[in-house]
Amino acid sequence: MKIAADVYNIGVSDCTIDLFEGIYQVPDGMLYNSYVIMDEKITVFDTVDENFGKDWMENLEKVLEEKEPTYLIVQHMEPDHSANIHFFMERYKNAKVVASEKAFVMMGQYFGENYSERRIVVGDGDTLDIGTRSLQFISAVMIHWPEVIVTYDPKEKMLFSADGFGKFGTSVSEDNWVDEGRRYYIGIVGKYGNSVQSFLEKIVKLDVEIICPLHGPVLKEMPGKYLYLYDVWSRYEPEEKGVLIAYTSVYGNTKHAVMELLDELKKKGIENVVVRDLSRCDQAEAVADAFRYSHLILATTTYNLEIFPAMRQFLDYLIERNFRNRTVGFVENGSWMPVATKLMQEKLSKCKNLVFAEQTVRILSAMNEENKKQIKGLVKELFREEEN
Ligand code: FEO
């Protein structure tokens, strides 16, 4: 696919993958992008997943039209992009690999080969002259591994952004980038907000018109919007006012309380509410929702004197990603020793700047009139300003 006069995407589409990185559900598959600039010195950016080496090489050869590439720039060493480095280097014996020092260490670890005779080590601020353009390298530590460099082409105002600004799915349309871009970002890079902030400080100084990530569509329509969202997400600020109700329910009684809560929120005029059953939903989606909205309400049971497992897992995912700057409400259920709220609050005390609602809801087996009052009280406390 041609992106600009002499720039091509030679990536592949993976419709067979079930779990990305062995954890993220990807019902719409994944794209592994790889790019070629047909300048005087032909330059290839990254390879693709191991299973698609042959398809990728065919795409490359079509673009090359029997010419030889000079450089393979390896921006990221995770195997979904690096698995075919050796294949490339064997085929193009005069080509050189361009990567960061850390990336060459990883090549040694993965392949037992670090191309000591055929390598160019680059770091933040270095450039590479490939003919009519001088490519600029920018260190992108922890986006999403420590060895990552990204590349700016000032001629086309293109940023080759490695994993940054990618998304799940095989769609090449930008229309639905935000939801899957969010789930991807929070899942993969969410932990490293400070690193993303440092990265953005460098990127905003460039004149970027086109973003070329290693997953998802090439982004041409609104580069400013994508940079804005990365800024919001990496500062851990809510994207919008709204509520995620994340719950588990064993026999339906906690779910009953969640439905009551939903009704109360609606009565209060709070319509921007998402409800997720953590035992059945894609938890990565629920985690992304928690980062999207200003308020989180957790409803669960005590189980083996612990937090119900699916909720425990969810909280671990949030904590691992440095969840912060939100208001959190709690609903618990227990027939003989409810301790879930206390344990959830203890667990979340590791997170910075969370405000816990004082009004909690404690159900003893099944919801009663007192619980309905508690639910009203919780909604009133969380959305006091709606009364004005
Ligand atoms: Fe798409 Fe971090 O690999």
PDB file of N, CA, C and O and ligand atoms in Angstrom, residues 20-21 30 32 76 78-81 143-145 163 184 188 214-215, ligand 1:
ATOM      1  N   PHE A  20      -3.505 -11.549  21.546  1.00  0.00           N
ATOM      2  CA  PHE A  20      -2.285 -10.777  21.282  1.00  0.00           C
ATOM      3  C   PHE A  20      -1.441 -10.778  22.559  1.00  0.00           C
ATOM      4  O   PHE A  20      -1.967 -10.550  23.653  1.00  0.00           O
ATOM      5  N   GLU A  21      -0.181 -11.012  22.417  1.00  0.00           N
ATOM      6  CA  GLU A  21       0.746 -11.154  23.555  1.00  0.00           C
ATOM      7  C   GLU A  21       0.270 -12.232  24.531  1.00  0.00           C
ATOM      8  O   GLU A  21       0.613 -12.200  25.716  1.00  0.00           O
ATOM      9  N   MET A  30      -5.045  -8.712  13.990  1.00  0.00           N
ATOM     10  CA  MET A  30      -3.991  -7.698  14.185  1.00  0.00           C
ATOM     11  C   MET A  30      -3.335  -7.378  12.845  1.00  0.00           C
ATOM     12  O   MET A  30      -3.218  -8.243  11.985  1.00  0.00           O
ATOM     13  N   TYR A  32       0.352  -6.216  11.386  1.00  0.00           N
ATOM     14  CA  TYR A  32       1.769  -5.981  11.676  1.00  0.00           C
ATOM     15  C   TYR A  32       2.292  -5.157  10.504  1.00  0.00           C
ATOM     16  O   TYR A  32       2.503  -5.690   9.402  1.00  0.00           O
ATOM     17  N   HIS A  76      11.866  -1.720  17.181  1.00  0.00           N
ATOM     18  CA  HIS A  76      11.359  -2.409  18.382  1.00  0.00           C
ATOM     19  C   HIS A  76      11.670  -3.898  18.231  1.00  0.00           C
ATOM     20  O   HIS A  76      11.486  -4.459  17.150  1.00  0.00           O
ATOM     21  N   GLU A  78      10.317  -6.516  20.027  1.00  0.00           N
ATOM     22  CA  GLU A  78       9.324  -7.536  20.381  1.00  0.00           C
ATOM     23  C   GLU A  78       9.097  -8.409  19.140  1.00  0.00           C
ATOM     24  O   GLU A  78       9.074  -7.906  18.004  1.00  0.00           O
ATOM     25  N   PRO A  79       8.953  -9.724  19.343  1.00  0.00           N
ATOM     26  CA  PRO A  79       8.949 -10.632  18.189  1.00  0.00           C
ATOM     27  C   PRO A  79       7.860 -10.385  17.146  1.00  0.00           C
ATOM     28  O   PRO A  79       8.009 -10.814  15.999  1.00  0.00           O
ATOM     29  N   ASP A  80       6.767  -9.701  17.503  1.00  0.00           N
ATOM     30  CA  ASP A  80       5.755  -9.428  16.469  1.00  0.00           C
ATOM     31  C   ASP A  80       6.309  -8.504  15.381  1.00  0.00           C
ATOM     32  O   ASP A  80       5.699  -8.357  14.315  1.00  0.00           O
ATOM     33  N   HIS A  81       7.470  -7.891  15.646  1.00  0.00           N
ATOM     34  CA  HIS A  81       8.112  -7.018  14.640  1.00  0.00           C
ATOM     35  C   HIS A  81       9.511  -7.460  14.245  1.00  0.00           C
ATOM     36  O   HIS A  81      10.005  -7.054  13.197  1.00  0.00           O
ATOM     37  N   ILE A 143       8.037   2.526  25.266  1.00  0.00           N
ATOM     38  CA  ILE A 143       6.857   2.526  24.388  1.00  0.00           C
ATOM     39  C   ILE A 143       7.123   1.502  23.286  1.00  0.00           C
ATOM     40  O   ILE A 143       7.440   1.848  22.186  1.00  0.00           O
ATOM     41  N   HIS A 144       7.193   0.246  23.522  1.00  0.00           N
ATOM     42  CA  HIS A 144       6.688  -0.191  24.809  1.00  0.00           C
ATOM     43  C   HIS A 144       7.727  -1.009  25.562  1.00  0.00           C
ATOM     44  O   HIS A 144       7.441  -1.562  26.639  1.00  0.00           O
ATOM     45  N   TRP A 145       8.954  -1.053  25.022  1.00  0.00           N
ATOM     46  CA  TRP A 145      10.088  -1.698  25.670  1.00  0.00           C
ATOM     47  C   TRP A 145      11.221  -0.660  25.749  1.00  0.00           C
ATOM     48  O   TRP A 145      11.149   0.393  25.090  1.00  0.00           O
ATOM     49  N   ASP A 163       5.349   0.885  18.280  1.00  0.00           N
ATOM     50  CA  ASP A 163       4.053   0.491  18.850  1.00  0.00           C
ATOM     51  C   ASP A 163       3.149   1.702  19.143  1.00  0.00           C
ATOM     52  O   ASP A 163       1.929   1.543  19.287  1.00  0.00           O
ATOM     53  N   TYR A 184      -5.775  -0.810  23.553  1.00  0.00           N
ATOM     54  CA  TYR A 184      -4.398  -1.181  23.230  1.00  0.00           C
ATOM     55  C   TYR A 184      -3.406  -0.374  24.082  1.00  0.00           C
ATOM     56  O   TYR A 184      -2.520  -0.911  24.721  1.00  0.00           O
ATOM     57  N   ILE A 188      -1.152  -2.054  26.994  1.00  0.00           N
ATOM     58  CA  ILE A 188       0.247  -2.325  26.684  1.00  0.00           C
ATOM     59  C   ILE A 188       1.192  -1.281  27.274  1.00  0.00           C
ATOM     60  O   ILE A 188       2.276  -1.611  27.762  1.00  0.00           O
ATOM     61  N   LEU A 214       3.187   0.529  14.028  1.00  0.00           N
ATOM     62  CA  LEU A 214       3.423  -0.861  13.621  1.00  0.00           C
ATOM     63  C   LEU A 214       2.166  -1.720  13.724  1.00  0.00           C
ATOM     64  O   LEU A 214       2.175  -2.886  13.325  1.00  0.00           O
ATOM     65  N   HIS A 215       1.099  -1.181  14.307  1.00  0.00           N
ATOM     66  CA  HIS A 215      -0.196  -1.868  14.316  1.00  0.00           C
ATOM     67  C   HIS A 215      -1.280  -0.857  13.934  1.00  0.00           C
ATOM     68  O   HIS A 215      -1.177   0.322  14.282  1.00  0.00           O
TER      69      HIS A 215
HETATM   70 FE1  FEO B   1       3.857  -4.669  18.714  1.00  0.00          FE
HETATM   71 FE2  FEO B   1       5.614  -4.186  21.643  1.00  0.00          FE
HETATM   72  O1  FEO B   1       5.133  -5.030  20.060  1.00  0.00           O
END
